[in-house]
Amino acid sequence: MTYCLGIMTQEGLVMASDSRTNAGFDDLNIASKMHNFSQPGERAFVVLNSGSLSLSQSVINLVKARFGAGEGLARVNSMYEAARELGECVRHVAELDRAALERDNYTFNLHLLLGGQVRGEQPALYMIYPQGNAICATEESPFLQLGEYKYGRPLLDRGVVFNSTSLMVAAKYALLSFDATMRSNSAIGPPIELLLYRKNSLILDCYRKFNHGDAELQAIHSRWEQSLRRAVEDLPDLRFADAPLEESAQSLLI
Amino acid sequence: MTYCLGIMTQEGLVMASDSRTNAGFDDLNIASKMHNFSQPGERAFVVLNSGSLSLSQSVINLVKARFGAGEGLARVNSMYEAARELGECVRHVAELDRAALERDNYTFNLHLLLGGQVRGEQPALYMIYPQGNAICATEESPFLQLGEYKYGRPLLDRGVVFNSTSLMVAAKYALLSFDATMRSNSAIGPPIELLLYRKNSLILDCYRKFNHGDAELQAIHSRWEQSLRRAVEDLPDLRFADAPLEESAQSLLI
């Protein structure tokens, strides 16, 4: 499994990914799912991947080769064009591999998240589908997820607001979302990579990798659990009809 | 969709269910998924259902008919026997309907949660599968869920402990778990039915139905969101390598 998350705020972007890959429960490996492409001062892109490792590697290799040759992401004029460029790379790999996979009943399974900014344009966050088309995050829906998204979503739904959530607070939400997901699904695993992109900086210099047993992550995990438990206990007691729990007398329900 | 939840604590059981049924997005209805069977002072059972409404109704009808005739749940000597009785009813309905459903490519889709107690025995919580077999909750895994379980699980994983969580606090966790699930999946909906069973009471008298717009539920929702946001903001800021976010100078990643 995979969990990748991008959050868009007024101050910039948070991009985060786990690093567990698996081909069945008995074949676990570690591979980074975060890839960075930048020309400081001009353009900065972060790409996260989920789905088939083989397909992801092929697409990233292609994106990298084109970027290195001064094509593709090195030349796009907007985030929309950047998302289109990634979609083209996905379609190119589909031409190479899709038929062979489907012949053996494998799905062409590959999703990407793209976050970043081109100078003179606004930062943006996109999800690219296996078909090569894309959607972007909006102020009303300011985060996008890949893979095992459900466990880590309620917290984001409650807390992340485009206009008012600071970049640092969004990073905490991202980390807590990963913490919740890893707790419930053991196929999501460290290292967790976390990158903050501050709007108009046009540079990727704010990065952190949380390895297994990272002391800061464990401290946050413990403190968070304590806070949650206290918050639940501090809620007012629920009222149950006119028969308080202690004074149960007769059946109201048959 | 459906969300049903049972929590087992040292003080007793919490049983909760939503009431939304749907046959596609354009065919939504309301149906209670909580069914109660008790002989006060002797035995008390709560059954929650997910899956096909038709199959659930057939099984509950059968359980009810047998209970009314002094058979089945009216005679079992333990919660294990009660779970077996429900499994037998599921298998009986499978004999009636399974072949006809599968002929048209429908799955025989029906899960039950059973909570309760028989006098002289401990309370217990079971999940009954479509095949009629069952598993029970344990002190290490003190809750069981049916249906859309992922959104509402992280909070339970963090907070519910068999030995130390009181019945009232467990009820708050249940309600918050439903609140998270309803927020992320619109196919889970009110009324939410919540029943607390206090160990050795052998009576079902502590019940509450939360309708759409329930003022207490809305107050808990708002207060919970405020507490969560404050807890996230109070976490210590994350450290990012040696380059603080404000002082970004050059790219560490290409």
CSV table of N, CA and C in Angstrom, one decimal, chain B residues 53-125:
chain,number,residue,atom,x,y,z
B,53,LEU,N,-30.4,-5.1,2.7
B,53,LEU,CA,-31.6,-4.8,3.6
B,53,LEU,C,-32.6,-6.0,3.6
B,54,SER,N,-32.8,-6.6,2.4
B,54,SER,CA,-33.7,-7.7,2.3
B,54,SER,C,-33.2,-8.9,3.1
B,55,LEU,N,-31.9,-9.2,3.0
B,55,LEU,CA,-31.4,-10.4,3.8
B,55,LEU,C,-31.4,-10.1,5.3
B,56,SER,N,-31.1,-8.8,5.7
B,56,SER,CA,-31.1,-8.5,7.1
B,56,SER,C,-32.5,-8.6,7.6
B,57,GLN,N,-33.5,-8.1,6.9
B,57,GLN,CA,-34.9,-8.2,7.4
B,57,GLN,C,-35.3,-9.7,7.5
B,58,SER,N,-34.9,-10.5,6.6
B,58,SER,CA,-35.3,-11.9,6.7
B,58,SER,C,-34.7,-12.6,7.9
B,59,VAL,N,-33.4,-12.3,8.2
B,59,VAL,CA,-32.7,-12.9,9.3
B,59,VAL,C,-33.3,-12.4,10.6
B,60,ILE,N,-33.6,-11.1,10.7
B,60,ILE,CA,-34.1,-10.5,11.9
B,60,ILE,C,-35.5,-11.0,12.2
B,61,ASN,N,-36.3,-11.2,11.1
B,61,ASN,CA,-37.6,-11.8,11.2
B,61,ASN,C,-37.6,-13.2,11.8
B,62,LEU,N,-36.6,-13.9,11.4
B,62,LEU,CA,-36.4,-15.3,11.8
B,62,LEU,C,-36.0,-15.3,13.3
B,63,VAL,N,-35.0,-14.5,13.6
B,63,VAL,CA,-34.6,-14.4,15.0
B,63,VAL,C,-35.7,-14.0,15.9
B,64,LYS,N,-36.5,-13.1,15.5
B,64,LYS,CA,-37.6,-12.6,16.3
B,64,LYS,C,-38.7,-13.6,16.5
B,65,ALA,N,-39.0,-14.3,15.4
B,65,ALA,CA,-40.0,-15.4,15.5
B,65,ALA,C,-39.6,-16.5,16.4
B,66,ARG,N,-38.3,-16.9,16.4
B,66,ARG,CA,-37.8,-17.9,17.3
B,66,ARG,C,-37.8,-17.4,18.7
B,67,PHE,N,-37.4,-16.2,18.9
B,67,PHE,CA,-37.4,-15.6,20.3
B,67,PHE,C,-38.8,-15.6,20.8
B,68,GLY,N,-39.7,-15.1,20.0
B,68,GLY,CA,-41.1,-15.0,20.5
B,68,GLY,C,-41.7,-16.3,20.8
B,69,ALA,N,-41.2,-17.4,20.2
B,69,ALA,CA,-41.7,-18.7,20.4
B,69,ALA,C,-41.0,-19.4,21.6
B,70,GLY,N,-40.1,-18.6,22.3
B,70,GLY,CA,-39.4,-19.2,23.4
B,70,GLY,C,-38.2,-20.1,22.9
B,71,GLU,N,-37.8,-20.0,21.6
B,71,GLU,CA,-36.7,-20.7,21.1
B,71,GLU,C,-35.5,-19.8,20.9
B,72,GLY,N,-34.4,-20.3,20.3
B,72,GLY,CA,-33.3,-19.5,19.8
B,72,GLY,C,-32.7,-18.6,21.0
B,73,LEU,N,-32.7,-17.3,20.8
B,73,LEU,CA,-32.1,-16.4,21.8
B,73,LEU,C,-32.8,-16.5,23.1
B,74,ALA,N,-34.0,-16.9,23.1
B,74,ALA,CA,-34.7,-17.1,24.4
B,74,ALA,C,-34.2,-18.2,25.3
B,75,ARG,N,-33.4,-19.1,24.6
B,75,ARG,CA,-33.0,-20.3,25.4
B,75,ARG,C,-31.5,-20.5,25.5
B,76,VAL,N,-30.7,-19.7,24.7
B,76,VAL,CA,-29.3,-19.9,24.7
B,76,VAL,C,-28.7,-19.7,26.1
B,77,ASN,N,-27.6,-20.4,26.4
B,77,ASN,CA,-27.0,-20.4,27.7
B,77,ASN,C,-25.7,-19.5,27.8
B,78,SER,N,-25.3,-19.0,26.7
B,78,SER,CA,-24.1,-18.2,26.7
B,78,SER,C,-24.1,-17.3,25.4
B,79,MET,N,-23.2,-16.3,25.4
B,79,MET,CA,-23.1,-15.4,24.2
B,79,MET,C,-22.6,-16.2,23.0
B,80,TYR,N,-21.7,-17.2,23.3
B,80,TYR,CA,-21.3,-18.0,22.2
B,80,TYR,C,-22.4,-18.8,21.5
B,81,GLU,N,-23.3,-19.3,22.3
B,81,GLU,CA,-24.5,-20.0,21.8
B,81,GLU,C,-25.4,-19.0,21.0
B,82,ALA,N,-25.5,-17.7,21.6
B,82,ALA,CA,-26.3,-16.7,20.9
B,82,ALA,C,-25.7,-16.4,19.5
B,83,ALA,N,-24.4,-16.3,19.4
B,83,ALA,CA,-23.7,-16.0,18.1
B,83,ALA,C,-24.0,-17.2,17.2
B,84,ARG,N,-23.9,-18.4,17.7
B,84,ARG,CA,-24.2,-19.6,16.9
B,84,ARG,C,-25.7,-19.6,16.4
B,85,GLU,N,-26.6,-19.2,17.3
B,85,GLU,CA,-28.0,-19.1,16.9
B,85,GLU,C,-28.2,-18.1,15.7
B,86,LEU,N,-27.5,-16.9,15.8
B,86,LEU,CA,-27.6,-15.9,14.7
B,86,LEU,C,-27.0,-16.5,13.5
B,87,GLY,N,-25.9,-17.2,13.6
B,87,GLY,CA,-25.3,-17.9,12.4
B,87,GLY,C,-26.2,-18.9,11.8
B,88,GLU,N,-26.9,-19.6,12.6
B,88,GLU,CA,-27.9,-20.6,12.0
B,88,GLU,C,-29.0,-19.9,11.3
B,89,CYS,N,-29.5,-18.7,11.8
B,89,CYS,CA,-30.5,-18.0,11.1
B,89,CYS,C,-30.0,-17.4,9.8
B,90,VAL,N,-28.7,-17.0,9.8
B,90,VAL,CA,-28.1,-16.5,8.5
B,90,VAL,C,-28.0,-17.6,7.5
B,91,ARG,N,-27.6,-18.8,8.0
B,91,ARG,CA,-27.5,-19.9,7.0
B,91,ARG,C,-28.9,-20.4,6.5
B,92,HIS,N,-29.9,-20.2,7.3
B,92,HIS,CA,-31.2,-20.6,6.9
B,92,HIS,C,-31.7,-19.6,5.7
B,93,VAL,N,-31.4,-18.3,5.9
B,93,VAL,CA,-31.8,-17.4,4.9
B,93,VAL,C,-30.9,-17.6,3.6
B,94,ALA,N,-29.6,-18.0,3.8
B,94,ALA,CA,-28.8,-18.3,2.7
B,94,ALA,C,-29.4,-19.5,1.9
B,95,GLU,N,-30.0,-20.4,2.6
B,95,GLU,CA,-30.6,-21.5,1.8
B,95,GLU,C,-31.8,-21.0,1.0
B,96,LEU,N,-32.5,-20.0,1.6
B,96,LEU,CA,-33.7,-19.5,0.8
B,96,LEU,C,-33.3,-18.7,-0.4
B,97,ASP,N,-32.2,-17.8,-0.2
B,97,ASP,CA,-32.0,-16.7,-1.2
B,97,ASP,C,-30.7,-16.7,-1.9
B,98,ARG,N,-29.7,-17.4,-1.4
B,98,ARG,CA,-28.4,-17.3,-2.0
B,98,ARG,C,-28.3,-17.6,-3.5
B,99,ALA,N,-28.8,-18.7,-3.8
B,99,ALA,CA,-28.7,-19.2,-5.2
B,99,ALA,C,-29.4,-18.2,-6.2
B,100,ALA,N,-30.5,-17.7,-5.8
B,100,ALA,CA,-31.2,-16.7,-6.7
B,100,ALA,C,-30.5,-15.4,-6.8
B,101,LEU,N,-29.8,-15.0,-5.7
B,101,LEU,CA,-29.0,-13.8,-5.8
B,101,LEU,C,-27.8,-14.0,-6.7
B,102,GLU,N,-27.1,-15.1,-6.5
B,102,GLU,CA,-25.8,-15.3,-7.2
B,102,GLU,C,-26.1,-15.6,-8.7
B,103,ARG,N,-27.3,-16.1,-9.0
B,103,ARG,CA,-27.6,-16.3,-10.4
B,103,ARG,C,-27.6,-14.9,-11.2
B,104,ASP,N,-27.9,-13.9,-10.5
B,104,ASP,CA,-27.9,-12.5,-11.1
B,104,ASP,C,-26.7,-11.7,-10.6
B,105,ASN,N,-25.6,-12.4,-10.2
B,105,ASN,CA,-24.3,-11.8,-9.8
B,105,ASN,C,-24.4,-10.8,-8.6
B,106,TYR,N,-25.4,-11.1,-7.7
B,106,TYR,CA,-25.4,-10.4,-6.4
B,106,TYR,C,-24.6,-11.3,-5.4
B,107,THR,N,-23.9,-10.6,-4.5
B,107,THR,CA,-23.2,-11.4,-3.4
B,107,THR,C,-24.2,-11.6,-2.3
B,108,PHE,N,-24.1,-12.7,-1.6
B,108,PHE,CA,-24.9,-12.9,-0.4
B,108,PHE,C,-24.2,-12.1,0.7
B,109,ASN,N,-24.6,-10.9,0.9
B,109,ASN,CA,-23.9,-9.9,1.6
B,109,ASN,C,-24.7,-9.5,2.9
B,110,LEU,N,-24.2,-9.9,4.0
B,110,LEU,CA,-24.9,-9.7,5.3
B,110,LEU,C,-23.9,-10.0,6.5
B,111,HIS,N,-23.7,-8.9,7.3
B,111,HIS,CA,-22.9,-9.1,8.5
B,111,HIS,C,-23.8,-8.6,9.7
B,112,LEU,N,-23.5,-9.2,10.8
B,112,LEU,CA,-24.2,-8.8,12.1
B,112,LEU,C,-23.2,-8.6,13.2
B,113,LEU,N,-23.6,-7.6,14.0
B,113,LEU,CA,-22.9,-7.5,15.3
B,113,LEU,C,-23.9,-7.9,16.4
B,114,LEU,N,-23.4,-8.7,17.4
B,114,LEU,CA,-24.2,-9.1,18.5
B,114,LEU,C,-23.5,-8.7,19.8
B,115,GLY,N,-24.2,-7.9,20.6
B,115,GLY,CA,-23.7,-7.6,22.0
B,115,GLY,C,-24.8,-8.0,23.0
B,116,GLY,N,-24.3,-8.4,24.2
B,116,GLY,CA,-25.3,-8.7,25.2
B,116,GLY,C,-24.7,-9.5,26.3
B,117,GLN,N,-25.6,-10.1,27.1
B,117,GLN,CA,-25.2,-10.9,28.2
B,117,GLN,C,-26.3,-11.9,28.6
B,118,VAL,N,-25.9,-13.1,29.0
B,118,VAL,CA,-26.8,-14.1,29.6
B,118,VAL,C,-26.5,-14.2,31.1
B,119,ARG,N,-27.5,-14.2,31.9
B,119,ARG,CA,-27.3,-14.2,33.4
B,119,ARG,C,-26.3,-15.3,33.8
B,120,GLY,N,-25.3,-15.0,34.6
B,120,GLY,CA,-24.3,-15.9,35.1
B,120,GLY,C,-23.1,-16.0,34.2
B,121,GLU,N,-23.2,-15.3,33.0
B,121,GLU,CA,-22.0,-15.3,32.1
B,121,GLU,C,-21.5,-13.8,32.0
B,122,GLN,N,-20.3,-13.7,31.3
B,122,GLN,CA,-19.8,-12.4,31.1
B,122,GLN,C,-20.5,-11.8,29.8
B,123,PRO,N,-20.6,-10.4,29.8
B,123,PRO,CA,-21.1,-9.8,28.5
B,123,PRO,C,-20.1,-10.1,27.4
B,124,ALA,N,-20.5,-10.1,26.2
B,124,ALA,CA,-19.6,-10.4,25.0
B,124,ALA,C,-20.1,-9.6,23.8
B,125,LEU,N,-19.2,-9.5,22.8
B,125,LEU,CA,-19.5,-8.8,21.6
B,125,LEU,C,-19.0,-9.7,20.4
